[in-house]
Amino acid sequence: MKKSESICDLAKALILVQASLTPARRNSTNPYYNSTYADLSSVWESCREILAKNGLCVIQGNSVGAANTLIVETILIHESGQWVQSELCLPLSKADPQGVGSAMTYGRRYGLAAIVGIVADADDDGNAASAKNGNGNARPMRPNERPVNGGQPRPVPVNQPHG
């Protein structure tokens, strides 16, 4: 993470923002993983007004990375001129406009949530991202499974809460 020489005013404002934040609304469905998530619009809705009230704004941009990757840059700026900046390098699922657009939206959503401190998705301790099947690709969980430590899904017991 990069930052301006001083971030004390930015930090004070961000403390006030984070004290008032509520989780972004999980308003979209990913049918591949049978899960819900907060889309980019929902993440923005959860913070736009409170950032502005505290003298903060976010700028996001993109650049082409090496070997079919896209870099999404997120900068949190305070009205004093103080700033923090983070970059997220994402692989392109497809080297076409749809693949780039998908990576941009994904990177903007996660970059914004991370730099402001917004809770946007269920925390599965990284298991869904690391669950592997025999050919090394992530396998979607079935509706009756949930991730467990080690990345291997297990059936959800009957009459037990899950989520």
Tab-separated table of C-alpha atoms in Angstrom:
chain	number	residue	atom	x	y	z
A	1	MET	CA	0.000	0.000	0.000
A	2	LYS	CA	1.274	3.432	-0.872
A	3	LYS	CA	0.382	6.587	1.047
A	4	SER	CA	1.052	10.287	1.327
A	5	GLU	CA	3.762	11.460	3.716
A	6	SER	CA	1.165	12.003	6.442
A	7	ILE	CA	-2.268	10.388	6.778
A	8	CYS	CA	-3.324	11.662	10.221
A	9	ASP	CA	-6.297	13.716	8.920
A	10	LEU	CA	-7.338	10.905	6.601
A	11	ALA	CA	-7.102	8.414	9.468
A	12	LYS	CA	-9.304	10.561	11.731
A	13	ALA	CA	-11.938	10.832	9.004
A	14	LEU	CA	-11.773	7.107	8.211
A	15	ILE	CA	-12.261	6.262	11.894
A	16	LEU	CA	-15.547	8.192	11.803
A	17	VAL	CA	-16.581	6.492	8.555
A	18	GLN	CA	-15.830	3.009	9.832
A	19	ALA	CA	-17.671	3.635	13.099
A	20	SER	CA	-20.844	4.257	11.083
A	21	LEU	CA	-20.519	1.705	8.290
A	22	THR	CA	-22.961	-1.114	7.924
A	23	PRO	CA	-22.269	-4.155	5.733
A	24	ALA	CA	-23.012	-3.781	2.040
A	25	ARG	CA	-26.290	-5.415	1.083
A	26	ARG	CA	-25.807	-8.804	-0.567
A	27	ASN	CA	-28.147	-8.106	-3.474
A	28	SER	CA	-26.791	-10.310	-6.273
A	29	THR	CA	-26.665	-14.049	-6.845
A	30	ASN	CA	-23.818	-16.143	-8.208
A	31	PRO	CA	-25.572	-19.242	-9.548
A	32	TYR	CA	-22.249	-21.026	-10.170
A	33	TYR	CA	-21.472	-21.073	-6.441
A	34	ASN	CA	-25.090	-20.900	-5.248
A	35	SER	CA	-24.256	-17.826	-3.180
A	36	THR	CA	-25.176	-14.181	-2.796
A	37	TYR	CA	-22.817	-11.225	-2.834
A	38	ALA	CA	-22.806	-7.434	-2.670
A	39	ASP	CA	-22.322	-6.046	-6.166
A	40	LEU	CA	-20.286	-2.907	-6.909
A	41	SER	CA	-23.342	-0.664	-6.723
A	42	SER	CA	-24.263	-2.011	-3.288
A	43	VAL	CA	-20.730	-1.501	-1.971
A	44	TRP	CA	-20.768	2.091	-3.242
A	45	GLU	CA	-24.219	2.705	-1.733
A	46	SER	CA	-22.949	1.547	1.659
A	47	CYS	CA	-20.217	4.207	1.790
A	48	ARG	CA	-20.613	7.039	-0.736
A	49	GLU	CA	-22.586	9.438	1.462
A	50	ILE	CA	-20.643	8.826	4.671
A	51	LEU	CA	-17.307	9.211	2.849
A	52	ALA	CA	-18.386	12.577	1.438
A	53	LYS	CA	-19.673	13.763	4.832
A	54	ASN	CA	-16.215	13.082	6.268
A	55	GLY	CA	-14.219	14.750	3.494
A	56	LEU	CA	-13.187	11.532	1.762
A	57	CYS	CA	-13.499	10.339	-1.816
A	58	VAL	CA	-12.354	7.332	-3.824
A	59	ILE	CA	-10.802	7.295	-7.272
A	60	GLN	CA	-10.359	4.037	-9.163
A	61	GLY	CA	-8.503	3.396	-12.384
A	62	ASN	CA	-7.097	0.536	-14.413
A	63	SER	CA	-3.964	-0.366	-16.306
A	64	VAL	CA	-2.825	-3.379	-18.282
A	65	GLY	CA	-0.610	-5.731	-16.331
A	66	ALA	CA	1.781	-8.407	-17.530
A	67	ALA	CA	0.654	-11.770	-18.917
A	68	ASN	CA	-3.110	-11.245	-19.368
A	69	THR	CA	-3.697	-9.338	-16.150
A	70	LEU	CA	-5.492	-6.128	-15.275
A	71	ILE	CA	-4.393	-3.836	-12.458
A	72	VAL	CA	-7.146	-1.992	-10.596
A	73	GLU	CA	-5.907	0.973	-8.579
A	74	THR	CA	-7.983	2.370	-5.711
A	75	ILE	CA	-7.078	5.657	-4.042
A	76	LEU	CA	-8.781	6.975	-0.902
A	77	ILE	CA	-8.278	10.747	-0.720
A	78	HIS	CA	-8.992	13.159	2.132
A	79	GLU	CA	-9.911	16.805	1.529
A	80	SER	CA	-6.547	17.735	3.106
A	81	GLY	CA	-4.788	16.098	0.163
A	82	GLN	CA	-3.696	13.065	2.176
A	83	TRP	CA	-4.193	9.722	0.443
A	84	VAL	CA	-3.686	5.962	0.560
A	85	GLN	CA	-3.531	3.826	-2.554
A	86	SER	CA	-3.784	0.125	-3.212
A	87	GLU	CA	-3.439	-1.965	-6.361
A	88	LEU	CA	-5.039	-5.289	-7.155
A	89	CYS	CA	-3.667	-7.387	-10.014
A	90	LEU	CA	-6.287	-9.701	-11.511
A	91	PRO	CA	-5.965	-12.429	-14.140
A	92	LEU	CA	-8.248	-12.003	-17.136
A	93	SER	CA	-10.660	-14.908	-17.508
A	94	LYS	CA	-10.879	-14.061	-21.218
A	95	ALA	CA	-8.696	-11.720	-23.268
A	96	ASP	CA	-11.665	-9.834	-24.714
A	97	PRO	CA	-13.754	-6.800	-23.686
A	98	GLN	CA	-16.074	-8.929	-21.512
A	99	GLY	CA	-13.136	-10.462	-19.644
A	100	VAL	CA	-11.603	-7.033	-19.064
A	101	GLY	CA	-14.935	-5.560	-17.960
A	102	SER	CA	-15.552	-8.433	-15.568
A	103	ALA	CA	-12.086	-8.086	-14.006
A	104	MET	CA	-12.542	-4.296	-13.720
A	105	THR	CA	-15.861	-4.606	-11.905
A	106	TYR	CA	-14.566	-7.349	-9.608
A	107	GLY	CA	-11.397	-5.397	-8.817
A	108	ARG	CA	-13.277	-2.149	-8.204
A	109	ARG	CA	-15.703	-3.891	-5.829
A	110	TYR	CA	-13.013	-5.608	-3.785
A	111	GLY	CA	-10.643	-2.610	-3.913
A	112	LEU	CA	-13.330	-0.241	-2.642
A	113	ALA	CA	-14.458	-2.615	0.097
A	114	ALA	CA	-10.882	-3.189	1.253
A	115	ILE	CA	-9.692	0.421	1.316
A	116	VAL	CA	-12.778	1.703	3.165
A	117	GLY	CA	-13.256	-1.358	5.405
A	118	ILE	CA	-16.627	-2.490	4.105
A	119	VAL	CA	-17.874	-5.977	4.882
A	120	ALA	CA	-19.417	-7.145	1.631
A	121	ASP	CA	-19.366	-10.938	1.386
A	122	ALA	CA	-19.621	-13.941	3.645
A	123	ASP	CA	-16.235	-14.892	5.089
A	124	ASP	CA	-15.484	-18.541	4.353
A	125	ASP	CA	-11.866	-18.336	5.574
A	126	GLY	CA	-10.652	-18.575	1.965
A	127	ASN	CA	-11.950	-22.085	1.498
A	128	ALA	CA	-13.974	-21.501	-1.664
A	129	ALA	CA	-10.983	-19.871	-3.339
A	130	SER	CA	-8.674	-22.745	-2.409
A	131	ALA	CA	-11.029	-25.741	-2.854
A	132	LYS	CA	-9.553	-27.848	-5.647
A	133	ASN	CA	-10.792	-30.790	-7.630
A	134	GLY	CA	-8.568	-33.346	-9.349
A	135	ASN	CA	-7.512	-31.109	-12.256
A	136	GLY	CA	-6.462	-28.140	-10.112
A	137	ASN	CA	-9.508	-25.973	-10.791
A	138	ALA	CA	-11.826	-24.626	-8.139
A	139	ARG	CA	-15.015	-26.666	-7.963
A	140	PRO	CA	-18.300	-24.940	-7.136
A	141	MET	CA	-19.984	-26.020	-3.945
A	142	ARG	CA	-23.269	-27.820	-4.238
A	143	PRO	CA	-26.302	-26.313	-2.454
A	144	ASN	CA	-26.017	-28.880	0.359
A	145	GLU	CA	-22.292	-28.241	1.022
A	146	ARG	CA	-20.291	-25.680	2.919
A	147	PRO	CA	-16.528	-25.102	2.963
A	148	VAL	CA	-14.456	-26.430	5.823
A	149	ASN	CA	-10.830	-25.905	6.794
A	150	GLY	CA	-8.584	-27.560	4.252
A	151	GLY	CA	-10.848	-26.508	1.392
A	152	GLN	CA	-12.814	-29.724	1.050
A	153	PRO	CA	-16.589	-29.178	1.060
A	154	ARG	CA	-18.670	-31.339	3.333
A	155	PRO	CA	-22.418	-31.932	3.355
A	156	VAL	CA	-24.441	-29.642	5.585
A	157	PRO	CA	-26.018	-31.737	8.353
A	158	VAL	CA	-29.797	-31.890	8.255
A	159	ASN	CA	-31.510	-29.457	10.662
A	160	GLN	CA	-28.281	-27.467	11.129
A	161	PRO	CA	-28.003	-23.770	10.248
A	162	HIS	CA	-25.599	-22.943	7.454
A	163	GLY	CA	-24.498	-19.821	5.613
